[in-house]
Coordinates of C-alpha atoms in Angstrom, one line a residue:
M719 CA 57.4 27.6 88.7
N720 CA 53.4 27.9 89.1
N721 CA 53.5 29.5 85.6
T722 CA 55.5 26.3 84.4
F723 CA 53.2 24.0 86.0
R724 CA 50.1 25.6 84.4
H725 CA 51.8 25.9 81.0
R726 CA 52.8 22.1 81.1
F727 CA 49.2 21.3 82.3
T728 CA 47.8 23.3 79.7
Q729 CA 50.0 21.5 77.1
F730 CA 48.9 18.4 78.5
I731 CA 45.2 19.1 78.4
S732 CA 45.5 20.2 74.9
I733 CA 47.1 17.0 73.7
A734 CA 44.7 14.8 75.5
L735 CA 41.9 16.8 73.9
I736 CA 43.4 16.2 70.5
A737 CA 43.9 12.3 71.1
I738 CA 40.4 12.1 72.3
S739 CA 39.0 14.0 69.3
T740 CA 41.1 12.0 66.9
S741 CA 39.9 8.8 68.7
F742 CA 36.2 9.7 68.3
A743 CA 36.8 10.9 64.6
A744 CA 38.3 7.4 63.9
Q745 CA 35.5 5.7 65.7
A746 CA 32.9 7.5 64.0
Q747 CA 34.5 6.8 60.4
S748 CA 34.5 3.0 61.2
M749 CA 30.8 3.3 62.5
E750 CA 29.8 4.8 59.1
K751 CA 27.4 2.4 57.2
D752 CA 28.8 0.1 54.5
D753 CA 26.8 0.6 51.4
S754 CA 28.8 -1.5 49.2
I755 CA 25.9 -4.0 48.5
Y756 CA 23.6 -0.9 48.0
Q757 CA 26.1 0.5 45.5
G758 CA 26.8 -3.1 43.7
L759 CA 22.9 -3.6 43.4
G760 CA 22.7 -0.2 41.3
K761 CA 21.3 1.8 44.2
T762 CA 17.5 2.4 44.5
E763 CA 17.3 2.4 40.8
G764 CA 18.9 -1.0 40.4
I765 CA 17.0 -2.4 43.3
T766 CA 13.8 -1.1 41.8
K767 CA 14.6 -2.8 38.6
I768 CA 15.3 -6.0 40.4
V769 CA 12.0 -6.0 42.2
N770 CA 10.1 -5.1 39.0
D771 CA 11.5 -8.5 37.6
F772 CA 11.2 -10.4 41.1
V773 CA 7.7 -9.8 41.5
P774 CA 6.3 -11.1 38.3
L775 CA 8.4 -14.2 38.9
I776 CA 6.8 -14.8 42.4
L777 CA 3.3 -14.3 40.8
A778 CA 4.3 -16.8 38.2
D779 CA 5.8 -19.2 40.5
T780 CA 3.2 -22.0 41.3
R781 CA 5.3 -23.1 44.4
I782 CA 4.5 -19.8 46.2
N783 CA 2.1 -17.6 44.2
T784 CA -1.0 -18.3 46.3
F785 CA 0.8 -16.7 49.3
F786 CA 0.8 -13.4 47.3
S787 CA -2.8 -13.8 45.8
K788 CA -4.2 -10.9 48.0
M789 CA -1.2 -8.7 47.8
K790 CA -1.5 -5.1 46.3
K791 CA 1.5 -5.4 43.8
D792 CA 2.5 -1.6 44.0
E793 CA 2.6 -1.3 47.8
F794 CA 4.5 -4.8 48.1
S795 CA 6.9 -3.9 45.4
A796 CA 7.6 -0.5 47.4
L797 CA 8.0 -2.4 50.6
L798 CA 10.5 -4.9 48.9
V799 CA 12.5 -2.0 47.3
A800 CA 12.7 -0.2 50.7
Q801 CA 13.6 -3.3 52.6
F802 CA 16.3 -4.6 50.2
C803 CA 17.7 -1.0 50.1
E804 CA 17.9 -0.8 53.8
L805 CA 19.6 -4.2 54.2
A806 CA 21.9 -3.3 51.5
G807 CA 23.2 -0.4 53.4
G808 CA 21.3 2.2 51.4
P809 CA 19.4 5.4 52.6
C810 CA 15.9 3.7 52.7
Q811 CA 14.1 2.9 55.6
Y812 CA 11.5 -0.1 55.6
K813 CA 8.3 0.8 57.4
G814 CA 6.4 -2.5 57.0
K815 CA 5.4 -5.0 59.4
D816 CA 8.1 -7.1 61.0
M817 CA 8.5 -10.7 59.4
Y818 CA 6.9 -12.5 62.3
E819 CA 3.6 -10.3 62.1
A820 CA 3.5 -10.2 58.2
H821 CA 3.9 -14.0 57.9
Q822 CA 1.8 -15.1 61.1
G823 CA -0.7 -18.0 60.2
M824 CA 0.6 -18.4 56.8
S825 CA 2.3 -22.0 57.1
I826 CA 5.2 -21.3 55.0
S827 CA 7.8 -24.1 54.6
N828 CA 11.6 -24.0 54.0
A829 CA 10.7 -25.3 50.5
H830 CA 8.4 -22.1 50.0
F831 CA 11.1 -19.9 51.5
N832 CA 13.8 -21.4 49.3
A833 CA 11.6 -21.0 46.1
L834 CA 11.3 -17.3 46.9
A835 CA 15.1 -17.0 47.2
E836 CA 15.4 -18.9 43.9
D837 CA 13.1 -16.2 42.2
L838 CA 15.2 -13.4 43.7
Q839 CA 18.3 -15.0 42.5
I840 CA 16.8 -15.4 38.9
A841 CA 15.7 -11.6 39.1
M842 CA 19.2 -10.5 40.3
E843 CA 20.6 -12.5 37.5
M844 CA 18.3 -10.8 35.0
N845 CA 19.8 -7.5 36.1
Q846 CA 23.4 -8.5 35.8
V847 CA 24.0 -8.2 39.6
P848 CA 27.5 -9.7 40.3
S849 CA 27.3 -13.2 42.1
S850 CA 29.3 -11.7 45.1
I851 CA 27.0 -8.9 45.5
A852 CA 24.0 -11.3 45.1
N853 CA 25.4 -13.5 47.7
K854 CA 25.9 -10.7 50.2
L855 CA 22.1 -9.7 49.8
V856 CA 21.0 -13.3 50.0
A857 CA 23.2 -13.5 53.3
K858 CA 21.4 -10.3 54.6
L859 CA 18.1 -12.0 54.0
A860 CA 18.9 -15.2 55.3
P861 CA 18.2 -14.5 59.1
M862 CA 14.6 -13.7 57.9
Q863 CA 14.0 -17.4 57.5
R864 CA 13.5 -18.2 61.1
P865 CA 10.4 -15.6 61.6
I866 CA 9.0 -16.4 58.2
V867 CA 9.0 -20.1 58.1
S868 CA 6.6 -21.8 60.6
K869 CA 6.6 -25.5 59.5

């Protein structure tokens, strides 16, 4: 009887461990990063093309170009690529300032923020980004409005 108990106890522990490991595996799979936006934008190469079209649009846009007069174009572009890539679920890591710090004292209005968003939409259209993907990226960027807009 003692051996039977041990055998059943061992079977129970084995089944329990299998169930737990299966549960952990399923949970780990569900926690994987969704990179569908990143893929839809054309990965880092596609995001770089979008940014390469976006930055000149910003600089030509008289509604907002004064905010960018002192920026270093290459550094700014690299930060945008990393930021968009990270937000889109890609492997990049944005290492720039947080949005509060980066825009402190700039007196950016909702109209300015919307102008920038329009320019981004144009850049994505220039790169044939499907509207469903463009909308998803804009939705990821929308929460930045609060720390950027100050008036």
